[in-house]
Amino acid sequence: MKAIARIRMRVLGDSVKEGVRLGDVKPDTRCSPQLLNKIRVAASEIVGKPCPV
């Protein structure tokens, strides 16, 4: 399973509420700071390295 799929499963509920599809994220995609933080935390846990800000 790829890391993006694992991240998607952890933040799926929140991303659906905001209408953000992780597969379609681009540099100009907007989301709440809370969702961005959840994505960063999930990515850090899955990859085992800190996620850049």
mmCIF file of C-alpha atoms in Angstrom:
data_model
loop_
_atom_site.group_PDB
_atom_site.id
_atom_site.type_symbol
_atom_site.label_atom_id
_atom_site.label_comp_id
_atom_site.label_asym_id
_atom_site.label_seq_id
_atom_site.Cartn_x
_atom_site.Cartn_y
_atom_site.Cartn_z
ATOM 1 C CA MET A 1 0.000 0.000 0.000
ATOM 2 C CA LYS A 2 1.367 3.404 -0.929
ATOM 3 C CA ALA A 3 1.866 6.127 1.661
ATOM 4 C CA ILE A 4 -0.740 8.410 0.037
ATOM 5 C CA ALA A 5 -3.389 5.695 0.402
ATOM 6 C CA ARG A 6 -2.545 5.300 4.087
ATOM 7 C CA ILE A 7 -2.688 9.072 4.630
ATOM 8 C CA ARG A 8 -5.997 9.230 2.750
ATOM 9 C CA MET A 9 -7.540 6.611 5.058
ATOM 10 C CA ARG A 10 -6.513 8.544 8.176
ATOM 11 C CA VAL A 11 -7.920 11.896 7.055
ATOM 12 C CA LEU A 12 -10.765 10.743 4.793
ATOM 13 C CA GLY A 13 -13.639 12.040 6.931
ATOM 14 C CA ASP A 14 -12.147 15.488 7.356
ATOM 15 C CA SER A 15 -11.129 15.825 3.719
ATOM 16 C CA VAL A 16 -14.623 14.846 2.529
ATOM 17 C CA LYS A 17 -16.185 17.481 4.811
ATOM 18 C CA GLU A 18 -13.992 20.127 3.195
ATOM 19 C CA GLY A 19 -14.348 18.802 -0.346
ATOM 20 C CA VAL A 20 -10.628 18.109 -0.737
ATOM 21 C CA ARG A 21 -9.546 15.066 -2.773
ATOM 22 C CA LEU A 22 -5.996 14.188 -1.790
ATOM 23 C CA GLY A 23 -5.261 12.778 -5.233
ATOM 24 C CA ASP A 24 -6.053 16.152 -6.813
ATOM 25 C CA VAL A 25 -4.114 18.396 -4.414
ATOM 26 C CA LYS A 26 -2.018 21.064 -6.101
ATOM 27 C CA PRO A 27 0.062 23.914 -4.636
ATOM 28 C CA ASP A 28 -2.940 26.264 -4.820
ATOM 29 C CA THR A 29 -5.417 23.856 -3.136
ATOM 30 C CA ARG A 30 -7.036 25.430 -0.074
ATOM 31 C CA CYS A 31 -8.043 23.671 3.136
ATOM 32 C CA SER A 32 -8.411 24.509 6.805
ATOM 33 C CA PRO A 33 -5.332 24.700 9.026
ATOM 34 C CA GLN A 34 -6.780 21.805 11.057
ATOM 35 C CA LEU A 35 -6.953 19.503 8.031
ATOM 36 C CA LEU A 36 -3.476 20.512 6.912
ATOM 37 C CA ASN A 37 -2.144 19.705 10.383
ATOM 38 C CA LYS A 38 -3.866 16.287 10.380
ATOM 39 C CA ILE A 39 -2.348 15.503 6.983
ATOM 40 C CA ARG A 40 1.116 16.538 8.168
ATOM 41 C CA VAL A 41 0.834 14.450 11.350
ATOM 42 C CA ALA A 42 -0.395 11.405 9.415
ATOM 43 C CA ALA A 43 2.390 11.778 6.847
ATOM 44 C CA SER A 44 5.024 12.071 9.566
ATOM 45 C CA GLU A 45 3.753 8.966 11.357
ATOM 46 C CA ILE A 46 3.556 6.888 8.178
ATOM 47 C CA VAL A 47 6.891 7.926 6.681
ATOM 48 C CA GLY A 48 8.728 8.154 9.986
ATOM 49 C CA LYS A 49 10.170 11.602 9.279
ATOM 50 C CA PRO A 50 8.963 15.107 10.126
ATOM 51 C CA CYS A 51 6.807 16.727 7.471
ATOM 52 C CA PRO A 52 8.076 20.137 6.284
ATOM 53 C CA VAL A 53 5.916 23.172 6.910
#
